[in-house]
Short mmCIF file of N, CA, C and O in Angstrom, two decimals:
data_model
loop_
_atom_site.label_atom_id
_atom_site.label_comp_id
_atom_site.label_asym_id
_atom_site.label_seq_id
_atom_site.Cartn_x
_atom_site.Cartn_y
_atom_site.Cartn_z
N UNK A 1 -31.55 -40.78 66.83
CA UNK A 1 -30.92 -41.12 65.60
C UNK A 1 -30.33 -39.91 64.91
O UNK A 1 -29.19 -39.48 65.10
N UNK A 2 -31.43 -39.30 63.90
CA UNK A 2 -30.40 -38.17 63.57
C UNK A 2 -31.15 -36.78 64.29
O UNK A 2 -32.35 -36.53 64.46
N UNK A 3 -30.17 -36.14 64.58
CA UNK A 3 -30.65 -35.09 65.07
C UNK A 3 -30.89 -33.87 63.82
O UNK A 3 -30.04 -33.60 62.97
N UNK A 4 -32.31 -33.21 63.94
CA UNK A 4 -32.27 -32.43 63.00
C UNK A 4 -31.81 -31.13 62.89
O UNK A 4 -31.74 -30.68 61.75
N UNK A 5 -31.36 -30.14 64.19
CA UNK A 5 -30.28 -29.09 64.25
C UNK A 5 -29.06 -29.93 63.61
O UNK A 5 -28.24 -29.23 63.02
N UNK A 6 -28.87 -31.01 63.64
CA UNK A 6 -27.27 -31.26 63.59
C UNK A 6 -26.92 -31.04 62.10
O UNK A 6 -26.01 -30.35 61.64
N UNK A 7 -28.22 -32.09 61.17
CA UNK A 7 -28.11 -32.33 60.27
C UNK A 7 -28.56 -30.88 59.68
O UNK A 7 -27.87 -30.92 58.66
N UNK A 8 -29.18 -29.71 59.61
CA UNK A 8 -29.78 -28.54 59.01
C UNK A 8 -28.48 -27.70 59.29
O UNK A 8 -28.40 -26.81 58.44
N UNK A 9 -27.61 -27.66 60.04
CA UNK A 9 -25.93 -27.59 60.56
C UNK A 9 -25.37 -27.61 59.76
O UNK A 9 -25.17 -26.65 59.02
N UNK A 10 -24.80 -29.04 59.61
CA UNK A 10 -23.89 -29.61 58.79
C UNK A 10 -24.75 -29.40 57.34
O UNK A 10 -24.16 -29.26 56.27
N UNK A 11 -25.45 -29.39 57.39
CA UNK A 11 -25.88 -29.19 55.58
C UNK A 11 -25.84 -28.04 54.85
O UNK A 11 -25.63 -27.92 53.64
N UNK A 12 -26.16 -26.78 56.11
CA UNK A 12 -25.28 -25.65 55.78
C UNK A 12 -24.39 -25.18 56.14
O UNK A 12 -24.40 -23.95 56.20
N UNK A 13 -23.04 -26.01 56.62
CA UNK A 13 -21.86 -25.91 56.37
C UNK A 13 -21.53 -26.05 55.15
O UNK A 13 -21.18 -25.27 54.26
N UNK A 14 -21.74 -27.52 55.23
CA UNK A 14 -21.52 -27.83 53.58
C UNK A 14 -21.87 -27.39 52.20
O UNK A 14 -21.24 -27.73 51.20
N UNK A 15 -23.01 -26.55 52.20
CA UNK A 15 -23.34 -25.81 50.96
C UNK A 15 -22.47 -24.41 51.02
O UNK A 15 -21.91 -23.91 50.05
N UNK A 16 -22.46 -23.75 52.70
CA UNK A 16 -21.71 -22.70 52.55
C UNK A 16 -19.64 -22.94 52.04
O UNK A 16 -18.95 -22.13 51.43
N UNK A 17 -19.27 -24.16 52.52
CA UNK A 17 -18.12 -24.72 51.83
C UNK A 17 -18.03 -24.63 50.23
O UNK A 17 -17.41 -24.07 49.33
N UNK A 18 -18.89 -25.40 50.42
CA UNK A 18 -19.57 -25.51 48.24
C UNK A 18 -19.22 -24.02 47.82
O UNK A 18 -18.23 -23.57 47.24
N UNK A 19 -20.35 -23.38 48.31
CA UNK A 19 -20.03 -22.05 47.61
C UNK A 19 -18.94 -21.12 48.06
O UNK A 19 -18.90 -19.96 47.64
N UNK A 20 -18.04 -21.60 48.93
CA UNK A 20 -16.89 -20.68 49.33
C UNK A 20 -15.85 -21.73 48.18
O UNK A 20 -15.04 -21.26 47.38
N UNK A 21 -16.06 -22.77 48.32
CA UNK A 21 -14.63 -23.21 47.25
C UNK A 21 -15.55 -23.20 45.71
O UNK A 21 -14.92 -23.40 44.66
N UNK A 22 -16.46 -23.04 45.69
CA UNK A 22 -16.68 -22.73 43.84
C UNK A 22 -16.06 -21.17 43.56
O UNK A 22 -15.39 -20.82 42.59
N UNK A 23 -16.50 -20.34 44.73
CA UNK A 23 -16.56 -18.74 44.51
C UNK A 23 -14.39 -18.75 44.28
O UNK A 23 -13.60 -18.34 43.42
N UNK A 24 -14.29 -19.38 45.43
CA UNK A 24 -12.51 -19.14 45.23
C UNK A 24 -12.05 -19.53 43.76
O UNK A 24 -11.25 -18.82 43.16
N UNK A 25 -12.85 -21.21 42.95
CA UNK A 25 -12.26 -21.29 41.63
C UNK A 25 -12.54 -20.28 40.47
O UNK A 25 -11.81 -19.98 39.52
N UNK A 26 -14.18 -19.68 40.91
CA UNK A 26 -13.85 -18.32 39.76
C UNK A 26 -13.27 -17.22 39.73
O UNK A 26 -13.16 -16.56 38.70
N UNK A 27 -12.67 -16.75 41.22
CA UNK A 27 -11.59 -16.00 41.22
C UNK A 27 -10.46 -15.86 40.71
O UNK A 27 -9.86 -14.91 40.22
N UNK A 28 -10.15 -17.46 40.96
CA UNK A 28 -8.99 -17.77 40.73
C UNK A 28 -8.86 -18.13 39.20
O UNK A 28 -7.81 -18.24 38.58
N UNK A 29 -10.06 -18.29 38.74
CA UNK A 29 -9.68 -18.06 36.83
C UNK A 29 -9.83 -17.01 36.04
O UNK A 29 -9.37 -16.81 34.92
N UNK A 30 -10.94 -15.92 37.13
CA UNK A 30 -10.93 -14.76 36.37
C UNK A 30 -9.53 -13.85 36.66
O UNK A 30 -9.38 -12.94 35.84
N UNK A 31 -8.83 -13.91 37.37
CA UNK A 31 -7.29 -13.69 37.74
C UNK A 31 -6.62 -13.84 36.45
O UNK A 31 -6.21 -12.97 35.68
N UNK A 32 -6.56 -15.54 36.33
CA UNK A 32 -5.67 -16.16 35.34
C UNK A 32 -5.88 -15.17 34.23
O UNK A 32 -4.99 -14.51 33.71
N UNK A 33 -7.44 -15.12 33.85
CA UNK A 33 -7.42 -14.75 32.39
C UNK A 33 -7.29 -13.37 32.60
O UNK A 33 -7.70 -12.91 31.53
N UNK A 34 -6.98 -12.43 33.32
CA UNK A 34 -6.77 -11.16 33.15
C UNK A 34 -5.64 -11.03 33.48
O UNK A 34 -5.24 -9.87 33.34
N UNK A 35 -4.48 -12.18 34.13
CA UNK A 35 -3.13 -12.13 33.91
C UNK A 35 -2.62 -12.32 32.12
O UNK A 35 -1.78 -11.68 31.49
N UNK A 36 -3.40 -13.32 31.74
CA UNK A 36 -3.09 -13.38 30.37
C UNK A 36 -3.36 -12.43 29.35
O UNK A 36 -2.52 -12.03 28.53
N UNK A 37 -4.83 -12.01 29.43
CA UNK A 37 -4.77 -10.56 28.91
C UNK A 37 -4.06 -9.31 28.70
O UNK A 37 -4.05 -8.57 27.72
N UNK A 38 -3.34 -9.22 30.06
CA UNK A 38 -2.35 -8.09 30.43
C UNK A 38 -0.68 -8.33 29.96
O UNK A 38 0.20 -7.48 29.85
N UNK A 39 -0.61 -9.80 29.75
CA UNK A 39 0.46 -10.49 28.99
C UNK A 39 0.63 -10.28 28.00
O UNK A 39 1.66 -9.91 27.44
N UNK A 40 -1.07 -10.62 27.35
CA UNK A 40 -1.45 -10.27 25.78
C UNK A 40 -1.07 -8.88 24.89
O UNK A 40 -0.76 -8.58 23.73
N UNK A 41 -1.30 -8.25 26.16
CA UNK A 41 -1.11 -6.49 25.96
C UNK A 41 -0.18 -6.16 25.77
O UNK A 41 0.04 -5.47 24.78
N UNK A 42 1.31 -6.71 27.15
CA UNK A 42 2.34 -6.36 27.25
C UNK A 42 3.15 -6.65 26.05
O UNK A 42 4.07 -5.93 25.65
N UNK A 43 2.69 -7.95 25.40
CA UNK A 43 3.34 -8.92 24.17
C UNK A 43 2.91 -7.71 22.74
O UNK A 43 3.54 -7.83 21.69
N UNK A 44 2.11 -6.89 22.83
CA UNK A 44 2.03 -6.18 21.40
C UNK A 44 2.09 -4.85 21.53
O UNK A 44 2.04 -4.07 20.57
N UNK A 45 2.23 -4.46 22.94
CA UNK A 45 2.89 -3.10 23.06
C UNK A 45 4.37 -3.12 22.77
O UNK A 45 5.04 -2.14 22.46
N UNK A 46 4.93 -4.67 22.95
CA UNK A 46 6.34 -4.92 22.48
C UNK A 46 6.26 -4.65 20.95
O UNK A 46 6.89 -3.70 20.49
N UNK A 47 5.50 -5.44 20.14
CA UNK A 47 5.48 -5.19 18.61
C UNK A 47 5.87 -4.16 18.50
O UNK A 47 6.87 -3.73 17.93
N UNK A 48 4.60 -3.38 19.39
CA UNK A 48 4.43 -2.20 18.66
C UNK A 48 5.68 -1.19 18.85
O UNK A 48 6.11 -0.43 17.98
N UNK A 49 6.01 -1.28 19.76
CA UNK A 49 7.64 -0.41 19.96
C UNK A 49 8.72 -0.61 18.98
O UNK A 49 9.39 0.34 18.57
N UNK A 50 8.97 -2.14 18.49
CA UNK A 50 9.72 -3.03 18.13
C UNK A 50 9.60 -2.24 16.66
O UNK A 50 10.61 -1.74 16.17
N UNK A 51 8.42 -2.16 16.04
CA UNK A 51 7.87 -1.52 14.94
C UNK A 51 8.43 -0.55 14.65
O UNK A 51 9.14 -0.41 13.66
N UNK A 52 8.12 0.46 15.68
CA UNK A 52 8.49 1.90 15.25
C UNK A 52 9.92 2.73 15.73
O UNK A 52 10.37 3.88 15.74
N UNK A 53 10.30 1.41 16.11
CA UNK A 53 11.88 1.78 16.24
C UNK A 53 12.55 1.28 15.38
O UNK A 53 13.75 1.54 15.36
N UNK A 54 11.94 0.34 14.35
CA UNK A 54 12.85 -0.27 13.41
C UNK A 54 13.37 0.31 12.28
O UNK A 54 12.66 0.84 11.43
N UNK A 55 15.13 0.20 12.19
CA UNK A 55 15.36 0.91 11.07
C UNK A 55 15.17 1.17 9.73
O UNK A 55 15.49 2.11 9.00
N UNK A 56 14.42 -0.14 9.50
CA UNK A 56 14.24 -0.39 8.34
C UNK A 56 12.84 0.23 7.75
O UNK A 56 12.62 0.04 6.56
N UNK A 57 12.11 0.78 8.34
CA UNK A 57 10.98 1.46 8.67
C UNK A 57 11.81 2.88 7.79
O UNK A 57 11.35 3.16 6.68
N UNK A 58 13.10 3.81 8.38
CA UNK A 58 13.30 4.45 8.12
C UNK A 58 13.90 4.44 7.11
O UNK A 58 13.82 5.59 6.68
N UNK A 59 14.41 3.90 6.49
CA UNK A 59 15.30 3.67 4.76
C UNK A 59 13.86 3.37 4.12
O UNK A 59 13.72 4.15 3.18
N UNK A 60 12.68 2.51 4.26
CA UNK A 60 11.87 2.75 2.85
C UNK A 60 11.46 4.05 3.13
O UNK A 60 11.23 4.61 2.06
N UNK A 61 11.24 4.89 4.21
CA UNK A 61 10.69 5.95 4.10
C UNK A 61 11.91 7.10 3.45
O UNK A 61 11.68 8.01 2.65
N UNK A 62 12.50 6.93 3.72
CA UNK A 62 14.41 7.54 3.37
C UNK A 62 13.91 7.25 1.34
O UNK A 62 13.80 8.19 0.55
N UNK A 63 13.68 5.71 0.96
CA UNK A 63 13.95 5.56 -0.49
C UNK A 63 12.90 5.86 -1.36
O UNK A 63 12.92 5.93 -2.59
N UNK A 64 11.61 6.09 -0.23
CA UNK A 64 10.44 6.47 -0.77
C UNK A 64 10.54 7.66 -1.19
O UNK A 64 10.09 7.94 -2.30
N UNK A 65 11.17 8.66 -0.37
CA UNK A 65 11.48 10.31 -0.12
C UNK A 65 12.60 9.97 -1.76
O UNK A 65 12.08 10.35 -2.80
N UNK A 66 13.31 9.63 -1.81
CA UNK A 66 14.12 9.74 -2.90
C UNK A 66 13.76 9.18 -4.51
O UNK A 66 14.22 9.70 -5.52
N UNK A 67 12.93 8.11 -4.49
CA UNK A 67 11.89 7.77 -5.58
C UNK A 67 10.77 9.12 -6.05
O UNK A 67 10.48 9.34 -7.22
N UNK A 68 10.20 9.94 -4.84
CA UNK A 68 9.36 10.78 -4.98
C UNK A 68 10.35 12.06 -5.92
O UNK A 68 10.12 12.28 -7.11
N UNK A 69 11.17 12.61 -5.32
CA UNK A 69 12.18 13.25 -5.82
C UNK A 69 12.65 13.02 -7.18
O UNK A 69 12.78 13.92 -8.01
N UNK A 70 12.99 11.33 -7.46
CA UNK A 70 13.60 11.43 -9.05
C UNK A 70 12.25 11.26 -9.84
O UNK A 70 12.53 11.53 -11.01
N UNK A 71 10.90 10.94 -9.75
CA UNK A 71 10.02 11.06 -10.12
C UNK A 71 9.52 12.85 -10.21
O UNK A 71 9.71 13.37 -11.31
N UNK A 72 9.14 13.40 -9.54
CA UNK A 72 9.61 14.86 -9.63
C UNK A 72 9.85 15.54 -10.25
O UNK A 72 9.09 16.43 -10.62
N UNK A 73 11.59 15.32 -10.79
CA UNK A 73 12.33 15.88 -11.30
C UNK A 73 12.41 15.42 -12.89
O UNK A 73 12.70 16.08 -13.88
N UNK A 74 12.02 13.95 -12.74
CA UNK A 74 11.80 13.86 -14.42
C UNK A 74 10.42 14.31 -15.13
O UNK A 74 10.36 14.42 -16.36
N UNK A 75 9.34 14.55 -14.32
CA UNK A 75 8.11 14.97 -14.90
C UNK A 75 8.68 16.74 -15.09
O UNK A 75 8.16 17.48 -15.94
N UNK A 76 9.66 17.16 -14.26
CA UNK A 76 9.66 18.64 -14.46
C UNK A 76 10.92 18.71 -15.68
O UNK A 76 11.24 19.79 -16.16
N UNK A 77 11.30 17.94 -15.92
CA UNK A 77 12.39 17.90 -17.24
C UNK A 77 11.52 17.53 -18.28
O UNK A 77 11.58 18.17 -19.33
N UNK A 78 10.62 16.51 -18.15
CA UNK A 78 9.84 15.96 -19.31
C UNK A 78 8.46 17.20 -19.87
O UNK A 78 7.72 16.97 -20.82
N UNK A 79 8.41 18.23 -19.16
CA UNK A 79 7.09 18.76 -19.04
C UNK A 79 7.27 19.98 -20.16
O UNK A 79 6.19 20.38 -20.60
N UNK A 80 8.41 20.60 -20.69
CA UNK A 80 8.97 21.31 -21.96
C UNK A 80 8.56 20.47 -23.00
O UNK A 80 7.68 20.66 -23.83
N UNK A 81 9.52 19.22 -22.80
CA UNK A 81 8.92 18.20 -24.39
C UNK A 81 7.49 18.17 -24.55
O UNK A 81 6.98 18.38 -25.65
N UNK A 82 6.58 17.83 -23.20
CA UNK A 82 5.55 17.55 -23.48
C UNK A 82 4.53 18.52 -23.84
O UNK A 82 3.45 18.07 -24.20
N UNK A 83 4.74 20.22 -23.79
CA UNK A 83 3.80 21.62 -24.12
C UNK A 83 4.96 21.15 -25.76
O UNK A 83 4.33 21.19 -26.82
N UNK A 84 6.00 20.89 -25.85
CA UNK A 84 6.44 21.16 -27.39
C UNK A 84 5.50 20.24 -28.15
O UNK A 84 5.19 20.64 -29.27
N UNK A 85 4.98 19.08 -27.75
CA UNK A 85 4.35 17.98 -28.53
C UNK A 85 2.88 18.31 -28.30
O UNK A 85 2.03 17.96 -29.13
N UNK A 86 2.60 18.89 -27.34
CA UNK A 86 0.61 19.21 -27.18
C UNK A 86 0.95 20.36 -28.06
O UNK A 86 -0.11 20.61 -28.62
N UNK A 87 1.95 21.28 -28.53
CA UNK A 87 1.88 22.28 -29.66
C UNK A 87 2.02 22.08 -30.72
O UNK A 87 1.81 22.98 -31.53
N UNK A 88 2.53 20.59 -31.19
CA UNK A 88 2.37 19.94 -32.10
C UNK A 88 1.38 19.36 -32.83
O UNK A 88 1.15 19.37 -34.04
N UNK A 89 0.71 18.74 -31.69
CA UNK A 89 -0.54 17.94 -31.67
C UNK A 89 -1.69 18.63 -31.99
O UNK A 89 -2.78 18.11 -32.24
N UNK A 90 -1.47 19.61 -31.98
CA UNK A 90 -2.81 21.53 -32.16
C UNK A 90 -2.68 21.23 -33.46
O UNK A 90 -3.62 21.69 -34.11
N UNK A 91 -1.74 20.51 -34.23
CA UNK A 91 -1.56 21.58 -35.98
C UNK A 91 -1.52 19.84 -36.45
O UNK A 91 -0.33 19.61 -36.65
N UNK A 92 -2.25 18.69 -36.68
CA UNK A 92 -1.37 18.01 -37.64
C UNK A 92 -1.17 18.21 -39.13
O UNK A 92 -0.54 17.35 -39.73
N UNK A 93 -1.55 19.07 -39.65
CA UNK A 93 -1.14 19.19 -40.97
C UNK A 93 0.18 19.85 -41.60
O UNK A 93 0.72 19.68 -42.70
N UNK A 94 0.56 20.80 -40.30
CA UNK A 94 1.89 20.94 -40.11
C UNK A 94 3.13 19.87 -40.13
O UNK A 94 4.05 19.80 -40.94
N UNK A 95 2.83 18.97 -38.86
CA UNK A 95 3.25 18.07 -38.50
C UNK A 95 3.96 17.08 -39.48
O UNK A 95 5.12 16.67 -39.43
N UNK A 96 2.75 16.72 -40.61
CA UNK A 96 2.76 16.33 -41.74
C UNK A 96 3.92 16.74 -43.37
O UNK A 96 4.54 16.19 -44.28
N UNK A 97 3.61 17.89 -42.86
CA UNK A 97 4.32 18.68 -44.16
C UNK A 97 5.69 18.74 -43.89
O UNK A 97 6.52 18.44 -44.74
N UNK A 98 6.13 19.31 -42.17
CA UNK A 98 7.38 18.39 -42.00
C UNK A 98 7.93 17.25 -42.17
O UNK A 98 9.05 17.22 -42.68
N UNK A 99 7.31 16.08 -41.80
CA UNK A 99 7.19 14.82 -42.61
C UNK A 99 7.68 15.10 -43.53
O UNK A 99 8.91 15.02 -43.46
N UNK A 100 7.20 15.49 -44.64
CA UNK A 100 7.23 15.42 -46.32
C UNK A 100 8.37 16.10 -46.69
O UNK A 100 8.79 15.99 -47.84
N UNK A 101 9.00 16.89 -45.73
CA UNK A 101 10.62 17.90 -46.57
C UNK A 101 11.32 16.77 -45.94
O UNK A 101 12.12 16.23 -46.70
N UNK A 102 11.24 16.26 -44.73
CA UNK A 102 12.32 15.63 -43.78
C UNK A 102 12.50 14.20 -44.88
O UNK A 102 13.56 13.57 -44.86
N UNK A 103 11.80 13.95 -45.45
CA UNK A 103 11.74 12.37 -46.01
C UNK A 103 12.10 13.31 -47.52
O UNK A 103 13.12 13.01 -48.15
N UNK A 104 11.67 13.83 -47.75
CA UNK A 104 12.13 14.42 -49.15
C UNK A 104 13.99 14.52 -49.28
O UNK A 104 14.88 14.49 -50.13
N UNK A 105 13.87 14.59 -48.37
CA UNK A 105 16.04 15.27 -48.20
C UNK A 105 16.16 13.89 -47.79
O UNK A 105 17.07 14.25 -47.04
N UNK A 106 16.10 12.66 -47.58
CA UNK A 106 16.36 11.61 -47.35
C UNK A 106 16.41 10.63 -46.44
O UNK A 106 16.80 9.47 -46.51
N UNK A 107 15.62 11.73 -44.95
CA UNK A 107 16.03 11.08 -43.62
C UNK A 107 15.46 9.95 -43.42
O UNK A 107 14.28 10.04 -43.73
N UNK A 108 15.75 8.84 -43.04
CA UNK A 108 15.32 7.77 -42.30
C UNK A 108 14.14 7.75 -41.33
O UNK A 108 14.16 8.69 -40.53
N UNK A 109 13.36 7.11 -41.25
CA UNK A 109 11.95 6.78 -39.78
C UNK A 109 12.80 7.53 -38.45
O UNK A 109 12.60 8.52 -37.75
N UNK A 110 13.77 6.53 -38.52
CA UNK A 110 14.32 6.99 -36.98
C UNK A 110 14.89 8.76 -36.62
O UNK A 110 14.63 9.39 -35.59
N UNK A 111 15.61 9.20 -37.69
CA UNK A 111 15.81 10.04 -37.61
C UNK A 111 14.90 11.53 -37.81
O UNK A 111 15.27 12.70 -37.68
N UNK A 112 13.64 10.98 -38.16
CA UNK A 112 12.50 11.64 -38.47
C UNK A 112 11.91 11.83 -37.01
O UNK A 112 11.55 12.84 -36.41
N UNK A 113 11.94 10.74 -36.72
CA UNK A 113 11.16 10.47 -35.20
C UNK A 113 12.15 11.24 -34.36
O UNK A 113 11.68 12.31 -33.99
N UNK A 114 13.08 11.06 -34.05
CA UNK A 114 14.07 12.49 -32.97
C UNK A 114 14.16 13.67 -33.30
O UNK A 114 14.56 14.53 -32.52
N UNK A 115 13.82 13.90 -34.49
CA UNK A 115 13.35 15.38 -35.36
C UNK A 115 12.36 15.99 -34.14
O UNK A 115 12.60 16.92 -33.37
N UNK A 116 11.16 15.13 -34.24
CA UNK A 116 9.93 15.56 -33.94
C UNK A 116 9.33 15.17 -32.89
O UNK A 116 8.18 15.44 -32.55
N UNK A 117 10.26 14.39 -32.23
CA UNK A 117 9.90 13.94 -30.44
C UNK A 117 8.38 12.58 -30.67
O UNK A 117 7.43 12.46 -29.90
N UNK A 118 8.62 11.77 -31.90
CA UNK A 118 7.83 10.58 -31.80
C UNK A 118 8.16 9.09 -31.79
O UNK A 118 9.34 8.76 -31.88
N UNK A 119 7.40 8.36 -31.70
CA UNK A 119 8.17 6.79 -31.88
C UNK A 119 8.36 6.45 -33.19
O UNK A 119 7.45 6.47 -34.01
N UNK A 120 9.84 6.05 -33.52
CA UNK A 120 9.68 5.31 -34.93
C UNK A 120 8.69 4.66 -35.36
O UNK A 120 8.26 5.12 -36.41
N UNK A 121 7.93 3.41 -34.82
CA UNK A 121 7.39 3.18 -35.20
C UNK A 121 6.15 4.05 -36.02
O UNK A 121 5.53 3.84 -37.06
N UNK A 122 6.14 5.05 -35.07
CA UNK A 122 5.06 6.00 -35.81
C UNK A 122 5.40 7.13 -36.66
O UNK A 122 4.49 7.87 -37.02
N UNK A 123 6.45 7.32 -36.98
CA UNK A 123 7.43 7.68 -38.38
C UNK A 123 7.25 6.54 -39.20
O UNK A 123 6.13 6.53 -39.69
N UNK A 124 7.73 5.90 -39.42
CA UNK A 124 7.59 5.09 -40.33
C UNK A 124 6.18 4.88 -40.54
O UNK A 124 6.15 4.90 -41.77
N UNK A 125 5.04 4.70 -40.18
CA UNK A 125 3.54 4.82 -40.48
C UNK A 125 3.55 5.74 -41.03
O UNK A 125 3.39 5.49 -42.22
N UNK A 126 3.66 6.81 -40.82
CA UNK A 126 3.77 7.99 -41.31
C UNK A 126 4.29 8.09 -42.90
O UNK A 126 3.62 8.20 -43.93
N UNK A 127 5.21 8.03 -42.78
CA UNK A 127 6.17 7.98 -44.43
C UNK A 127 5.55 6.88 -44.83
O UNK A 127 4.85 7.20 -45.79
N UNK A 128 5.43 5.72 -44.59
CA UNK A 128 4.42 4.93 -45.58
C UNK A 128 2.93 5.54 -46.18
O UNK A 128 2.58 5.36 -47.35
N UNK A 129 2.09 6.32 -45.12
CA UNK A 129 1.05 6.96 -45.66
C UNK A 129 1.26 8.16 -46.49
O UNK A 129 0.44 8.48 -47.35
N UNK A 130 2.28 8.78 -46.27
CA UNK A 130 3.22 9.60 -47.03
C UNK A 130 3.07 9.53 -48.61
O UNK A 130 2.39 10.13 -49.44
N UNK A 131 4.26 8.24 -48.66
CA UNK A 131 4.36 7.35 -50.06
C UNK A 131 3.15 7.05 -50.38
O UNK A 131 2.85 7.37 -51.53
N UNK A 132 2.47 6.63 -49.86
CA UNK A 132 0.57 6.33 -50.59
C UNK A 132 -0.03 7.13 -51.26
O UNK A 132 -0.66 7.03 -52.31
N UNK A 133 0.35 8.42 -50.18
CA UNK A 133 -0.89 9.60 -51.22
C UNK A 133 -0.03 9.99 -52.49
O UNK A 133 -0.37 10.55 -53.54
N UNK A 134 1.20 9.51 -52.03
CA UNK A 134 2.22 10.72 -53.41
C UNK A 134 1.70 9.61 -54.53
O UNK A 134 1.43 10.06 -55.64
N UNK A 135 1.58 8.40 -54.34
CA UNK A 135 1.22 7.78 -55.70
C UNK A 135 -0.22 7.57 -55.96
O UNK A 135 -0.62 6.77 -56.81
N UNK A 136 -0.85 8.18 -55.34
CA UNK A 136 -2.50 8.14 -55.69
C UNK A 136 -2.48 9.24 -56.44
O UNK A 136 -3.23 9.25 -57.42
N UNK A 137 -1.61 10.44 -56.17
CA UNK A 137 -2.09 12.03 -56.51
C UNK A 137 -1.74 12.05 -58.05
O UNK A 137 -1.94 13.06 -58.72
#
Protein backbone atom coordinates (compact mmCIF):
# COMPACT_ATOMS: atom_id res chain seq x y z
CA UNK A 1 0.00 0.00 0.00
CA UNK A 2 1.98 2.88 0.96
CA UNK A 3 5.40 2.58 0.91
CA UNK A 4 7.19 4.33 3.70
CA UNK A 5 10.66 5.45 1.88
CA UNK A 6 8.28 6.75 -0.73
CA UNK A 7 6.11 8.62 1.43
CA UNK A 8 9.24 10.07 4.04
CA UNK A 9 10.53 11.07 0.10
CA UNK A 10 7.92 12.82 -1.11
CA UNK A 11 7.22 14.53 2.22
CA UNK A 12 10.56 15.86 2.13
CA UNK A 13 10.39 17.01 -1.16
CA UNK A 14 7.57 18.76 -0.40
CA UNK A 15 8.57 20.63 2.74
CA UNK A 16 11.97 21.22 1.02
CA UNK A 17 9.68 22.91 -2.03
CA UNK A 18 7.70 24.79 0.82
CA UNK A 19 10.70 26.22 2.04
CA UNK A 20 12.47 26.88 -1.30
CA UNK A 21 9.26 28.82 -2.63
CA UNK A 22 8.54 30.67 0.85
CA UNK A 23 12.50 31.55 1.02
CA UNK A 24 12.21 32.86 -2.89
CA UNK A 25 8.89 35.13 -1.70
CA UNK A 26 11.04 36.83 1.01
CA UNK A 27 13.63 37.57 -1.30
CA UNK A 28 11.69 38.67 -3.57
CA UNK A 29 10.03 41.34 -1.15
CA UNK A 30 12.99 42.19 0.64
CA UNK A 31 14.33 43.28 -3.00
CA UNK A 32 11.08 45.18 -3.62
CA UNK A 33 11.39 47.13 -0.48
CA UNK A 34 14.98 48.05 -0.88
CA UNK A 35 14.20 48.94 -4.54
CA UNK A 36 11.75 51.36 -3.06
CA UNK A 37 13.91 52.64 -0.49
CA UNK A 38 16.65 53.46 -2.94
CA UNK A 39 13.78 55.21 -5.03
CA UNK A 40 12.89 56.90 -1.82
CA UNK A 41 16.46 58.19 -1.64
CA UNK A 42 16.90 58.93 -5.21
CA UNK A 43 13.35 61.03 -4.98
CA UNK A 44 14.95 63.51 -2.12
CA UNK A 45 18.38 63.65 -3.19
CA UNK A 46 16.33 65.22 -6.18
CA UNK A 47 14.70 67.79 -3.61
CA UNK A 48 17.54 68.23 -2.29
CA UNK A 49 19.54 69.41 -5.42
CA UNK A 50 16.35 71.02 -6.73
CA UNK A 51 16.67 73.14 -3.37
CA UNK A 52 19.94 74.36 -3.55
CA UNK A 53 20.04 75.23 -6.97
CA UNK A 54 17.06 77.28 -6.76
CA UNK A 55 17.20 80.81 -7.64
CA UNK A 56 15.04 81.98 -5.55
CA UNK A 57 17.01 80.71 -2.62
CA UNK A 58 19.50 83.31 -3.92
CA UNK A 59 17.46 86.73 -4.15
CA UNK A 60 16.06 86.23 -0.41
CA UNK A 61 19.54 85.72 0.49
CA UNK A 62 20.59 88.70 -2.13
CA UNK A 63 17.36 90.88 -0.18
CA UNK A 64 18.25 89.66 3.13
CA UNK A 65 22.02 90.95 2.48
CA UNK A 66 20.36 94.30 1.45
CA UNK A 67 17.65 94.66 4.37
CA UNK A 68 20.77 93.92 6.72
CA UNK A 69 22.64 96.83 5.04
CA UNK A 70 19.71 99.52 5.10
CA UNK A 71 19.12 98.45 8.65
CA UNK A 72 22.86 99.13 9.34
CA UNK A 73 23.08 102.17 7.93
CA UNK A 74 20.09 103.71 9.59
CA UNK A 75 21.10 102.63 13.17
CA UNK A 76 24.61 104.28 12.17
CA UNK A 77 22.79 107.62 11.03
CA UNK A 78 20.34 107.34 13.94
CA UNK A 79 23.16 106.70 16.60
CA UNK A 80 24.38 110.82 16.76
CA UNK A 81 20.61 111.69 17.51
CA UNK A 82 20.48 109.05 19.89
CA UNK A 83 24.11 110.06 22.31
CA UNK A 84 22.37 113.84 21.53
CA UNK A 85 19.09 112.63 23.41
CA UNK A 86 20.89 110.09 26.18
CA UNK A 87 22.78 113.74 26.73
CA UNK A 88 19.70 115.15 27.13
CA UNK A 89 18.11 112.68 29.14
CA UNK A 90 21.37 113.13 31.87
CA UNK A 91 19.97 116.83 32.63
CA UNK A 92 16.04 117.04 32.74
CA UNK A 93 15.90 120.22 34.31
CA UNK A 94 17.72 121.63 31.53
CA UNK A 95 15.58 120.07 29.16
CA UNK A 96 12.80 121.82 30.87
CA UNK A 97 14.04 125.32 31.04
CA UNK A 98 14.42 125.04 27.31
CA UNK A 99 10.89 124.22 27.24
CA UNK A 100 10.09 127.41 29.07
CA UNK A 101 12.16 130.14 26.63
CA UNK A 102 11.00 128.00 23.49
CA UNK A 103 7.18 128.38 24.58
CA UNK A 104 7.92 131.78 26.05
CA UNK A 105 8.88 133.26 22.34
CA UNK A 106 5.78 131.52 21.10
CA UNK A 107 6.66 128.19 19.52
CA UNK A 108 4.09 125.67 19.01
CA UNK A 109 4.24 121.64 20.57
CA UNK A 110 5.35 120.67 17.21
CA UNK A 111 7.90 122.93 16.68
CA UNK A 112 9.22 122.50 20.19
CA UNK A 113 9.37 118.83 19.61
CA UNK A 114 11.94 119.19 16.32
CA UNK A 115 13.79 121.71 18.52
CA UNK A 116 14.62 118.93 20.82
CA UNK A 117 14.40 115.57 18.93
CA UNK A 118 10.86 114.50 20.87
CA UNK A 119 7.29 113.45 20.05
CA UNK A 120 4.74 116.14 19.99
CA UNK A 121 2.76 114.50 21.78
CA UNK A 122 5.26 114.76 24.51
CA UNK A 123 5.78 118.56 23.94
CA UNK A 124 2.66 119.34 24.36
CA UNK A 125 2.53 117.34 27.89
CA UNK A 126 5.16 119.17 28.56
CA UNK A 127 3.90 122.87 27.98
CA UNK A 128 0.72 121.88 29.60
CA UNK A 129 2.72 120.94 32.85
CA UNK A 130 4.59 124.01 32.01
CA UNK A 131 1.34 126.24 32.15
CA UNK A 132 0.37 124.43 35.54
CA UNK A 133 3.23 125.30 37.59
CA UNK A 134 3.35 128.97 36.11
CA UNK A 135 -0.18 129.32 37.64
CA UNK A 136 0.32 127.56 40.91
CA UNK A 137 3.62 129.73 41.52
Amino acid sequence: MFDPIHLIFGSSIGIAGFFLFSSHRIIRRQRGEKEREAQRIRDLQGKINAALQDDAHDASREAFSTTLKTASLTTDLQAPRLLHLAKMETNPPEKYKILGKLASQGMSAEEIASILGISRVEAGQLLSLSSMAKCSR
